Amino acid sequence: MIILKFGGTSVSTKKSLKTIVEIVRTQRSKNPIVVVSAISGITDLLLSLTKVNANKNTIFKQIENLHLNLIRDYYESVPNDLKDYLLESLESVDELLSKKNTSQILDEIISYGEIISSKIITHMLNDAKVNAKQIIATSLIVTNDHFGSAEFLPRETEQKTKNTLTPLIKKGIIPVVTGFIGSTKQNKTTTLGRGGSDYTAAILGFSLHADEIQIWTDVDGIFTSDPKLIKQAKVLKVVSYKEASELAAFGARVLHPRTIRPAVSSGIPVRVLNTFNPKAKGTVIKNTNLDKSHIVAIASKRKITLVTIYSTDMLLNKGFLAKVFSIFSKYNISIDLVSVSEVSISASLDNNENLEQAIKELKEFSTISTTKELGMVSLIGEKIVDVKNILKQIFSILDRSDISVRMISLGASDINISLVLPSIHVDQSVSLLHKALIGKGEAL
Ligand code: ADP
Ligand code: ASP
Ligand code: MG
């Protein structure tokens, strides 16, 4: 059994939809489970409906037209059942908008992107004589109640997934599952974080002990850096689980940061492939035993915040660090990098949600300063810290262009060197470092 996940751009053109039908058909004997994202732009449009002063009618029309145009392009005329499903779904969204604006209702609203796309793709597969059935993942994936970025509960999910999907697979029916969404034990819809359909694929792969997870996207695989920014970036044939998860966590959008964990814990290889170039070999993420120290790729984040917490009695106060981190944890704020001195802690965050409340609590026992307009550049590779003169090389490359670094982290893991620097210098730094440290080498 294999998982085939198709991302937003892959489900957004007639040509790529035809390719998807072909990919599913040719892999039919491997018992595929299909996972789909919403059509490109739909999740953002659904989110914008919930903003104060949103022009609801215009946005609803845009969502409707984006779907109808795509369906019309594919079929020439819009099948009635698809049109009815779309309009009914949008009515449900409208009803939800009249409820109190909570994070729980917000998740329910944005779940409709995947609910609609999975219906359309199921229809297209059936039309091509592939026996497929739409499955809404609220009936499969059980999560905690962190609305907006929920985590799955393995035991409960495995049971539900097996009960629902195994009988279908046995009958030769291909499930087409909504990416991005799950449900709490109390049956409240949750979402898994932006880009979370990759995570859905990994969760299903884990729960059903799949042989492989295929992530179909709009580039040829995992590159040495974002190929849309760095023209010289090369596709990597093999990437280790650790490298892939570090790349995802430090900004390479090609994979959702949580994707790798369920795959690793069950040893399932993940393959990243291109729907727009299906013959390309892609990248395999698996267990590798590379002894050589090397730089594999560079990832970046353009917008991070550095929070510095000062306290003069920090040294005397044994529980200080624990107190600080428990506040971040209470507000579900995740930290990328930390640096600690005798009197201060600096933490870099890429999400400012709940930060105000956390700072209010931190201020009860410390002085806080926050710096915005910073970004982060991360160089990734197994044993990267052992690369000869690596820091000297990085600093001389950046120095030559007068780029100053605010914070550096290495050694916490031997796989990542991260630099915090002004956001305006992020793209230039990635480009300079890629050219000097990776560009000349062969693709691995
Ligand atoms: P999907 O909609 O298929 O989930 P995403 O837009 O989430 O696709 O992810 C694919 C994009 O990730 C690529 O188009 C590319 O611009 C970006 N990306 C960033 N870093 C990398 C990298 N190292 N390798 C490949 N793609 C990357
Ligand atoms: N549709 C969701 C998003 O735009 C999930 C995904 O595409 O993976 O974030
Ligand atoms: Mg994605």
Coordinates of C-alpha atoms and ligand atoms in Angstrom, one line a residue:
M1 CA 0.0 0.0 0.0
I2 CA 1.3 3.5 -0.9
I3 CA 0.2 7.1 -0.1
L4 CA 0.0 9.5 -3.0
K5 CA -0.3 13.2 -1.9
F6 CA -1.0 15.9 -4.4
G7 CA -0.4 19.5 -3.3
G8 CA -2.3 22.7 -4.1
T9 CA -0.7 23.6 -7.5
S10 CA -0.9 19.9 -8.6
V11 CA -4.7 20.0 -8.3
S12 CA -5.2 23.4 -9.9
T13 CA -4.8 22.9 -13.7
K14 CA -6.5 20.7 -16.2
K15 CA -3.2 19.2 -17.3
S16 CA -2.0 18.4 -13.9
L17 CA -5.4 16.9 -12.9
K18 CA -5.2 14.6 -16.0
T19 CA -1.6 13.7 -14.9
I20 CA -3.0 12.8 -11.4
V21 CA -5.6 10.5 -12.9
E22 CA -2.8 8.8 -14.9
I23 CA -0.5 8.5 -11.8
V24 CA -3.2 7.0 -9.7
R25 CA -4.2 4.6 -12.5
T26 CA -0.7 3.4 -13.2
Q27 CA 0.0 2.7 -9.5
R28 CA -3.4 1.0 -9.0
S29 CA -1.9 -2.4 -8.3
K30 CA 0.0 -0.9 -5.3
N31 CA -3.2 -0.1 -3.5
P32 CA -2.9 3.7 -3.4
I33 CA -4.5 6.0 -0.9
V34 CA -4.8 9.5 -2.4
V35 CA -4.4 12.6 -0.2
V36 CA -5.3 16.0 -1.7
S37 CA -4.8 19.7 -0.8
A38 CA -7.2 22.5 -1.6
I39 CA -7.0 24.1 -5.0
S40 CA -4.2 26.8 -4.9
G41 CA -5.4 30.0 -3.2
I42 CA -8.6 28.6 -1.7
T43 CA -7.4 28.2 1.9
D44 CA -6.2 31.9 1.8
L45 CA -9.6 33.0 0.4
L46 CA -11.5 31.1 3.1
L47 CA -9.3 32.7 5.7
S48 CA -9.8 36.1 4.3
L49 CA -13.6 35.6 4.7
T50 CA -13.1 35.6 8.4
K51 CA -11.4 39.0 8.6
V52 CA -13.3 42.1 9.8
N53 CA -14.5 44.2 6.9
A54 CA -14.1 41.3 4.5
N55 CA -16.1 41.8 1.3
K56 CA -17.9 38.5 1.7
N57 CA -19.8 38.5 -1.6
T58 CA -16.7 39.1 -3.7
I59 CA -14.7 36.5 -1.9
F60 CA -17.4 33.9 -2.2
K61 CA -17.7 34.6 -5.9
Q62 CA -13.9 34.2 -6.3
I63 CA -14.0 30.8 -4.5
E64 CA -16.9 29.7 -6.6
N65 CA -15.4 30.8 -9.9
L66 CA -12.0 29.3 -9.2
H67 CA -13.6 25.9 -8.8
L68 CA -16.1 26.3 -11.6
N69 CA -13.5 27.5 -14.1
L70 CA -11.3 24.5 -13.3
I71 CA -14.1 22.0 -13.5
R72 CA -15.3 23.5 -16.8
D73 CA -11.9 23.5 -18.2
Y74 CA -11.6 19.8 -17.4
Y75 CA -15.1 18.6 -18.4
E76 CA -16.1 21.3 -20.8
S77 CA -19.3 21.7 -18.9
V78 CA -19.8 21.6 -15.2
P79 CA -21.5 18.3 -13.9
N80 CA -24.6 19.1 -11.9
D81 CA -23.6 17.0 -8.9
L82 CA -20.2 18.9 -8.6
K83 CA -21.9 22.2 -8.9
D84 CA -24.5 21.3 -6.2
Y85 CA -21.7 20.0 -3.9
L86 CA -19.7 23.2 -4.3
L87 CA -22.7 25.5 -3.7
E88 CA -23.9 23.5 -0.6
S89 CA -20.3 23.6 0.8
L90 CA -20.2 27.4 0.4
E91 CA -23.6 27.7 2.1
S92 CA -22.2 25.7 5.0
V93 CA -19.2 28.1 5.1
D94 CA -21.6 31.1 5.2
E95 CA -23.5 29.5 8.1
L96 CA -20.2 29.1 10.0
L97 CA -19.4 32.7 9.4
S98 CA -22.4 33.8 11.4
K99 CA -21.2 31.9 14.4
K100 CA -18.8 33.4 17.0
N101 CA -15.3 33.8 15.5
T102 CA -13.3 31.2 17.4
S103 CA -10.2 29.2 16.4
Q104 CA -12.4 26.2 16.3
I105 CA -14.9 27.7 13.9
L106 CA -12.0 29.1 11.8
D107 CA -10.6 25.5 11.4
E108 CA -14.1 24.3 10.3
I109 CA -14.3 27.1 7.8
I110 CA -10.9 26.5 6.2
S111 CA -11.4 22.7 6.1
Y112 CA -13.8 23.3 3.2
G113 CA -11.0 23.8 0.7
E114 CA -9.9 20.2 1.0
I115 CA -13.5 19.0 1.3
I116 CA -14.4 20.5 -2.1
S117 CA -11.2 19.5 -3.9
S118 CA -11.4 15.9 -2.7
K119 CA -14.9 15.7 -4.1
I120 CA -13.8 17.0 -7.5
I121 CA -10.8 14.7 -7.8
T122 CA -12.9 11.6 -6.7
H123 CA -15.3 12.6 -9.5
M124 CA -12.5 12.8 -12.1
L125 CA -11.1 9.4 -11.1
N126 CA -14.5 7.8 -11.3
D127 CA -15.1 9.4 -14.6
A128 CA -11.9 7.7 -15.8
K129 CA -13.2 4.4 -14.6
V130 CA -11.0 4.3 -11.5
N131 CA -13.1 3.2 -8.5
A132 CA -12.5 6.0 -5.9
K133 CA -14.4 7.2 -2.9
Q134 CA -14.1 10.6 -1.1
I135 CA -13.2 10.3 2.6
I136 CA -13.2 13.3 4.9
A137 CA -10.3 13.0 7.3
T138 CA -12.4 14.0 10.3
S139 CA -13.5 10.4 10.3
L140 CA -9.8 9.1 10.3
I141 CA -7.4 11.5 12.0
V142 CA -7.9 12.1 15.7
T143 CA -5.9 15.1 17.0
N144 CA -5.4 17.2 20.2
D145 CA -7.3 20.5 20.4
H146 CA -4.6 22.8 19.2
F147 CA -6.8 24.4 16.6
G148 CA -4.8 25.7 13.7
S149 CA -1.8 23.4 14.2
A150 CA -3.2 20.2 15.8
E151 CA -1.0 17.1 16.4
F152 CA -2.4 13.6 15.7
L153 CA -3.0 11.0 18.4
P154 CA -1.4 7.8 17.1
R155 CA -3.4 5.1 18.8
E156 CA -6.8 6.5 18.2
T157 CA -5.9 7.5 14.6
E158 CA -4.5 4.1 13.7
Q159 CA -7.6 2.4 14.9
K160 CA -10.1 4.7 13.0
T161 CA -7.9 4.7 9.9
K162 CA -7.7 0.9 9.8
N163 CA -11.4 0.4 10.4
T164 CA -12.4 2.8 7.7
L165 CA -9.8 2.4 5.0
T166 CA -8.8 -1.3 5.1
P167 CA -12.2 -2.6 4.0
L168 CA -12.2 -0.1 1.0
I169 CA -8.7 -1.2 -0.1
K170 CA -9.7 -4.8 0.2
K171 CA -12.6 -4.1 -2.2
G172 CA -10.3 -2.4 -4.7
I173 CA -11.7 1.1 -3.9
I174 CA -9.2 4.0 -3.8
P175 CA -9.8 6.4 -0.9
V176 CA -9.4 10.1 -1.8
V177 CA -8.7 11.7 1.5
T178 CA -8.8 15.4 2.4
G179 CA -5.4 16.6 3.5
F180 CA -4.9 19.2 6.2
I181 CA -7.8 18.3 8.5
G182 CA -8.6 16.1 11.5
S183 CA -10.9 16.0 14.4
T184 CA -10.7 16.1 18.2
K185 CA -12.1 13.2 20.3
Q186 CA -15.2 15.4 20.8
N187 CA -15.6 15.6 17.0
K188 CA -14.5 19.2 16.5
T189 CA -12.8 19.8 13.2
T190 CA -9.1 20.8 13.5
T191 CA -6.4 21.7 11.0
L192 CA -2.8 20.6 11.0
G193 CA -1.1 23.9 10.2
R194 CA -0.5 25.6 6.8
G195 CA 0.9 23.1 4.3
G196 CA -0.4 20.3 6.5
S197 CA -1.5 18.0 3.8
D198 CA 2.0 16.5 3.7
Y199 CA 1.5 15.7 7.4
T200 CA -1.8 13.9 6.6
A201 CA 0.0 11.7 4.1
A202 CA 2.6 10.8 6.7
I203 CA 0.0 10.1 9.4
L204 CA -1.9 7.8 7.1
G205 CA 1.3 6.1 6.0
F206 CA 2.2 5.5 9.6
S207 CA -1.2 4.3 10.6
L208 CA -1.5 1.8 7.7
H209 CA 2.2 0.8 7.6
A210 CA 2.5 2.0 4.0
D211 CA 5.4 0.9 1.8
E212 CA 6.0 4.4 0.6
I213 CA 4.7 8.0 0.8
Q214 CA 4.8 10.0 -2.4
I215 CA 4.6 13.8 -2.1
W216 CA 3.7 15.1 -5.5
T217 CA 4.4 18.8 -5.9
D218 CA 5.5 21.5 -8.5
V219 CA 9.2 21.0 -8.5
D220 CA 11.5 18.0 -9.3
G221 CA 12.2 17.1 -5.7
I222 CA 14.1 18.5 -2.8
F223 CA 16.8 20.9 -4.0
T224 CA 19.9 22.3 -2.5
S225 CA 17.9 25.5 -2.0
D226 CA 14.5 26.9 -3.1
P227 CA 14.7 26.5 -6.9
K228 CA 12.4 29.4 -7.3
L229 CA 14.9 31.7 -5.6
I230 CA 18.3 30.1 -6.5
K231 CA 18.5 29.2 -10.2
Q232 CA 21.7 27.1 -9.7
A233 CA 20.0 24.9 -7.1
K234 CA 20.2 21.2 -7.9
V235 CA 17.9 18.3 -7.1
L236 CA 19.1 15.9 -4.3
K237 CA 18.7 12.2 -5.1
V238 CA 18.7 11.1 -1.5
V239 CA 18.2 13.0 1.7
S240 CA 18.4 11.5 5.2
Y241 CA 15.3 11.7 7.5
K242 CA 17.2 14.0 9.8
E243 CA 18.3 16.4 7.0
A244 CA 14.8 16.5 5.6
S245 CA 13.1 17.2 8.9
E246 CA 15.7 19.9 9.6
L247 CA 15.2 21.5 6.2
A248 CA 11.4 21.5 6.7
A249 CA 11.7 23.0 10.2
F250 CA 14.0 25.7 9.0
G251 CA 12.0 27.0 6.2
A252 CA 12.0 24.7 3.1
R253 CA 8.3 24.8 2.3
V254 CA 8.5 21.7 0.1
L255 CA 7.7 19.6 3.2
H256 CA 5.5 20.4 6.2
P257 CA 7.8 20.3 9.3
R258 CA 5.9 17.5 11.0
T259 CA 5.8 15.2 7.9
I260 CA 8.9 13.2 8.6
R261 CA 8.3 12.1 12.2
P262 CA 5.6 9.5 11.6
A263 CA 7.5 8.3 8.5
V264 CA 10.7 7.8 10.5
S265 CA 9.0 6.0 13.4
S266 CA 7.8 3.4 11.0
G267 CA 10.7 3.5 8.6
I268 CA 8.7 4.4 5.6
P269 CA 10.6 6.0 2.7
V270 CA 9.2 9.4 1.5
R271 CA 9.6 10.3 -2.2
V272 CA 9.2 13.9 -3.4
L273 CA 8.0 14.0 -7.0
N274 CA 6.9 16.6 -9.6
T275 CA 3.3 16.4 -11.0
F276 CA 4.4 18.7 -13.8
N277 CA 7.3 16.4 -14.8
P278 CA 6.2 13.0 -13.6
K279 CA 9.1 11.2 -15.3
A280 CA 11.7 12.9 -13.2
K281 CA 13.2 10.6 -10.5
G282 CA 12.6 13.0 -7.6
T283 CA 14.2 12.8 -4.1
V284 CA 14.0 9.9 -1.7
I285 CA 14.1 10.6 2.0
K286 CA 15.2 7.5 3.9
N287 CA 17.6 6.2 6.5
T288 CA 21.1 6.8 5.1
N289 CA 24.5 6.1 6.8
L290 CA 26.6 8.9 5.3
D291 CA 29.8 9.2 7.3
K292 CA 31.1 12.1 5.3
S293 CA 30.5 15.6 6.8
H294 CA 28.9 17.8 4.1
I295 CA 26.6 20.7 3.4
V296 CA 23.5 19.4 1.7
A297 CA 21.2 22.4 1.4
I298 CA 20.4 25.9 2.6
A299 CA 16.9 26.9 3.8
S300 CA 15.7 30.3 5.0
K301 CA 12.9 32.2 6.8
R302 CA 12.3 35.8 6.0
K303 CA 10.4 36.9 9.0
I304 CA 11.4 35.9 12.5
T305 CA 11.3 37.7 15.8
L306 CA 14.1 37.7 18.3
V307 CA 12.9 38.0 21.9
T308 CA 15.5 38.8 24.5
I309 CA 14.7 38.2 28.2
Y310 CA 17.1 39.9 30.7
S311 CA 17.2 39.3 34.4
T312 CA 20.0 40.4 36.6
D313 CA 19.3 37.7 39.1
M314 CA 19.1 35.0 36.5
L315 CA 22.3 33.2 37.7
L316 CA 21.2 33.0 41.2
N317 CA 17.8 31.8 40.3
K318 CA 17.9 28.1 39.4
G319 CA 14.5 27.7 37.9
F320 CA 14.8 30.7 35.6
L321 CA 15.1 28.9 32.3
A322 CA 12.4 26.4 33.1
K323 CA 10.1 29.3 34.1
V324 CA 10.7 31.1 30.7
F325 CA 10.2 28.0 28.6
S326 CA 7.1 26.9 30.5
I327 CA 5.5 30.3 29.5
F328 CA 6.4 29.8 25.8
S329 CA 5.0 26.3 26.0
K330 CA 1.8 27.4 27.7
Y331 CA 1.1 29.7 24.8
N332 CA 2.1 27.0 22.2
I333 CA 4.9 29.2 20.9
S334 CA 7.7 27.2 19.3
I335 CA 11.3 28.4 19.4
D336 CA 13.8 27.8 16.6
L337 CA 17.0 28.9 18.3
V338 CA 18.1 29.9 21.8
S339 CA 21.2 31.6 23.1
V340 CA 21.9 32.0 26.7
S341 CA 24.3 34.3 28.5
E342 CA 24.7 35.0 32.3
V343 CA 22.0 37.6 32.3
S344 CA 19.9 37.0 29.2
I345 CA 18.2 34.5 27.0
S346 CA 17.5 35.2 23.3
A347 CA 15.0 33.1 21.5
S348 CA 14.1 33.3 17.8
L349 CA 10.5 32.6 16.8
D350 CA 8.9 32.4 13.4
N351 CA 5.3 33.0 14.6
N352 CA 4.1 35.9 16.6
E353 CA 0.8 34.3 17.6
N354 CA 0.1 34.6 21.3
L355 CA 3.5 36.4 21.8
E356 CA 1.9 39.5 23.4
Q357 CA 0.3 37.4 26.2
A358 CA 3.6 35.5 26.7
I359 CA 5.5 38.7 27.0
K360 CA 3.1 40.1 29.5
E361 CA 3.8 37.1 31.8
L362 CA 7.6 37.2 31.2
K363 CA 7.6 40.9 32.2
E364 CA 6.5 39.9 35.7
F365 CA 10.0 38.8 36.4
S366 CA 12.3 40.1 33.7
T367 CA 12.9 42.9 31.1
I368 CA 12.0 42.1 27.5
S369 CA 13.1 43.4 24.2
T370 CA 11.9 42.2 20.9
T371 CA 13.5 42.7 17.5
K372 CA 11.5 42.2 14.3
E373 CA 12.6 42.5 10.6
L374 CA 15.0 39.7 11.1
G375 CA 15.4 36.5 9.1
M376 CA 17.2 33.2 9.4
V377 CA 19.5 31.3 7.1
S378 CA 20.2 27.7 7.9
L379 CA 22.9 25.5 6.4
I380 CA 22.0 21.8 6.7
G381 CA 23.8 18.5 6.3
E382 CA 24.8 15.5 8.4
K383 CA 27.9 16.4 10.5
I384 CA 28.0 19.9 9.0
V385 CA 29.9 21.2 12.0
D386 CA 32.8 19.0 11.1
V387 CA 33.2 20.6 7.7
K388 CA 36.7 22.2 7.6
N389 CA 36.7 25.9 8.5
I390 CA 33.0 26.1 8.0
L391 CA 32.4 29.1 10.3
K392 CA 35.4 31.0 8.9
Q393 CA 34.1 30.4 5.4
I394 CA 30.6 31.5 6.2
F395 CA 31.7 34.7 8.0
S396 CA 34.2 35.7 5.3
I397 CA 31.6 35.2 2.6
L398 CA 29.0 37.4 4.5
D399 CA 31.7 39.9 5.6
R400 CA 32.7 40.6 2.0
S401 CA 29.2 41.9 1.4
D402 CA 28.9 43.7 4.7
I403 CA 26.2 41.4 6.0
S404 CA 26.2 41.3 9.8
V405 CA 25.0 38.3 11.8
R406 CA 22.9 38.9 15.0
M407 CA 23.0 35.4 16.3
I408 CA 24.4 32.1 15.3
S409 CA 23.6 28.6 16.5
L410 CA 25.6 25.5 15.9
G411 CA 26.4 22.4 17.9
A412 CA 23.0 22.0 19.4
S413 CA 22.7 19.4 16.6
D414 CA 25.6 18.5 14.3
I415 CA 23.4 18.9 11.3
N416 CA 22.5 22.6 11.3
I417 CA 24.2 25.9 11.4
S418 CA 21.7 28.8 11.6
L419 CA 22.3 32.5 11.3
V420 CA 19.9 35.3 12.4
L421 CA 20.4 38.4 10.3
P422 CA 18.4 41.3 8.9
S423 CA 15.5 40.1 6.7
I424 CA 16.6 42.4 3.9
H425 CA 19.8 40.3 3.6
V426 CA 18.3 36.9 3.7
D427 CA 18.0 36.2 -0.1
Q428 CA 21.4 37.7 -0.8
S429 CA 23.0 35.6 1.9
V430 CA 21.4 32.4 0.7
S431 CA 22.6 33.2 -2.8
L432 CA 26.2 34.0 -1.8
L433 CA 26.5 31.0 0.5
H434 CA 24.9 28.6 -2.0
K435 CA 27.3 29.8 -4.8
A436 CA 30.4 29.5 -2.6
L437 CA 29.6 26.4 -0.6
I438 CA 27.3 24.2 -2.7
G439 CA 27.0 25.6 -6.2
K440 CA 30.2 24.1 -7.6
G441 CA 29.6 20.6 -6.3
E442 CA 27.8 17.8 -8.1
A443 CA 24.2 17.0 -7.0
L444 CA 24.4 14.3 -4.3
Ligands
ADP1 P1 2.5 21.9 -2.5 O1 1.4 22.9 -2.8 O2 2.7 20.9 -3.5 O3 2.4 21.4 -1.1 P2 4.5 23.9 -1.7 O4 4.3 25.2 -2.4 O5 4.0 23.7 -0.3 O6 3.8 22.8 -2.7 O7 6.0 23.4 -1.7 C1 6.7 23.4 -3.0 C2 7.6 24.6 -3.0 O8 8.6 24.6 -2.0 C3 8.4 24.7 -4.3 O9 7.6 25.3 -5.4 C4 9.6 25.6 -3.9 O10 9.4 26.9 -4.3 C5 9.6 25.5 -2.4 N1 10.9 25.1 -1.8 C6 11.5 25.7 -0.8 N2 12.7 25.1 -0.5 C7 12.8 24.1 -1.4 C8 13.8 23.1 -1.5 N3 14.9 23.0 -0.8 N4 13.6 22.1 -2.5 C9 12.4 22.2 -3.3 N5 11.5 23.1 -3.1 C10 11.6 24.1 -2.2
ASP2 N1 -4.6 23.9 1.9 C1 -3.7 23.9 3.1 C2 -2.9 25.2 3.0 O1 -3.0 25.9 2.0 C3 -3.0 22.7 3.3 C4 -2.0 22.3 2.2 O2 -2.1 22.8 1.1 O3 -1.2 21.4 2.5 O4 -2.1 25.4 3.8
MG3 MG 3.1 22.2 0.8

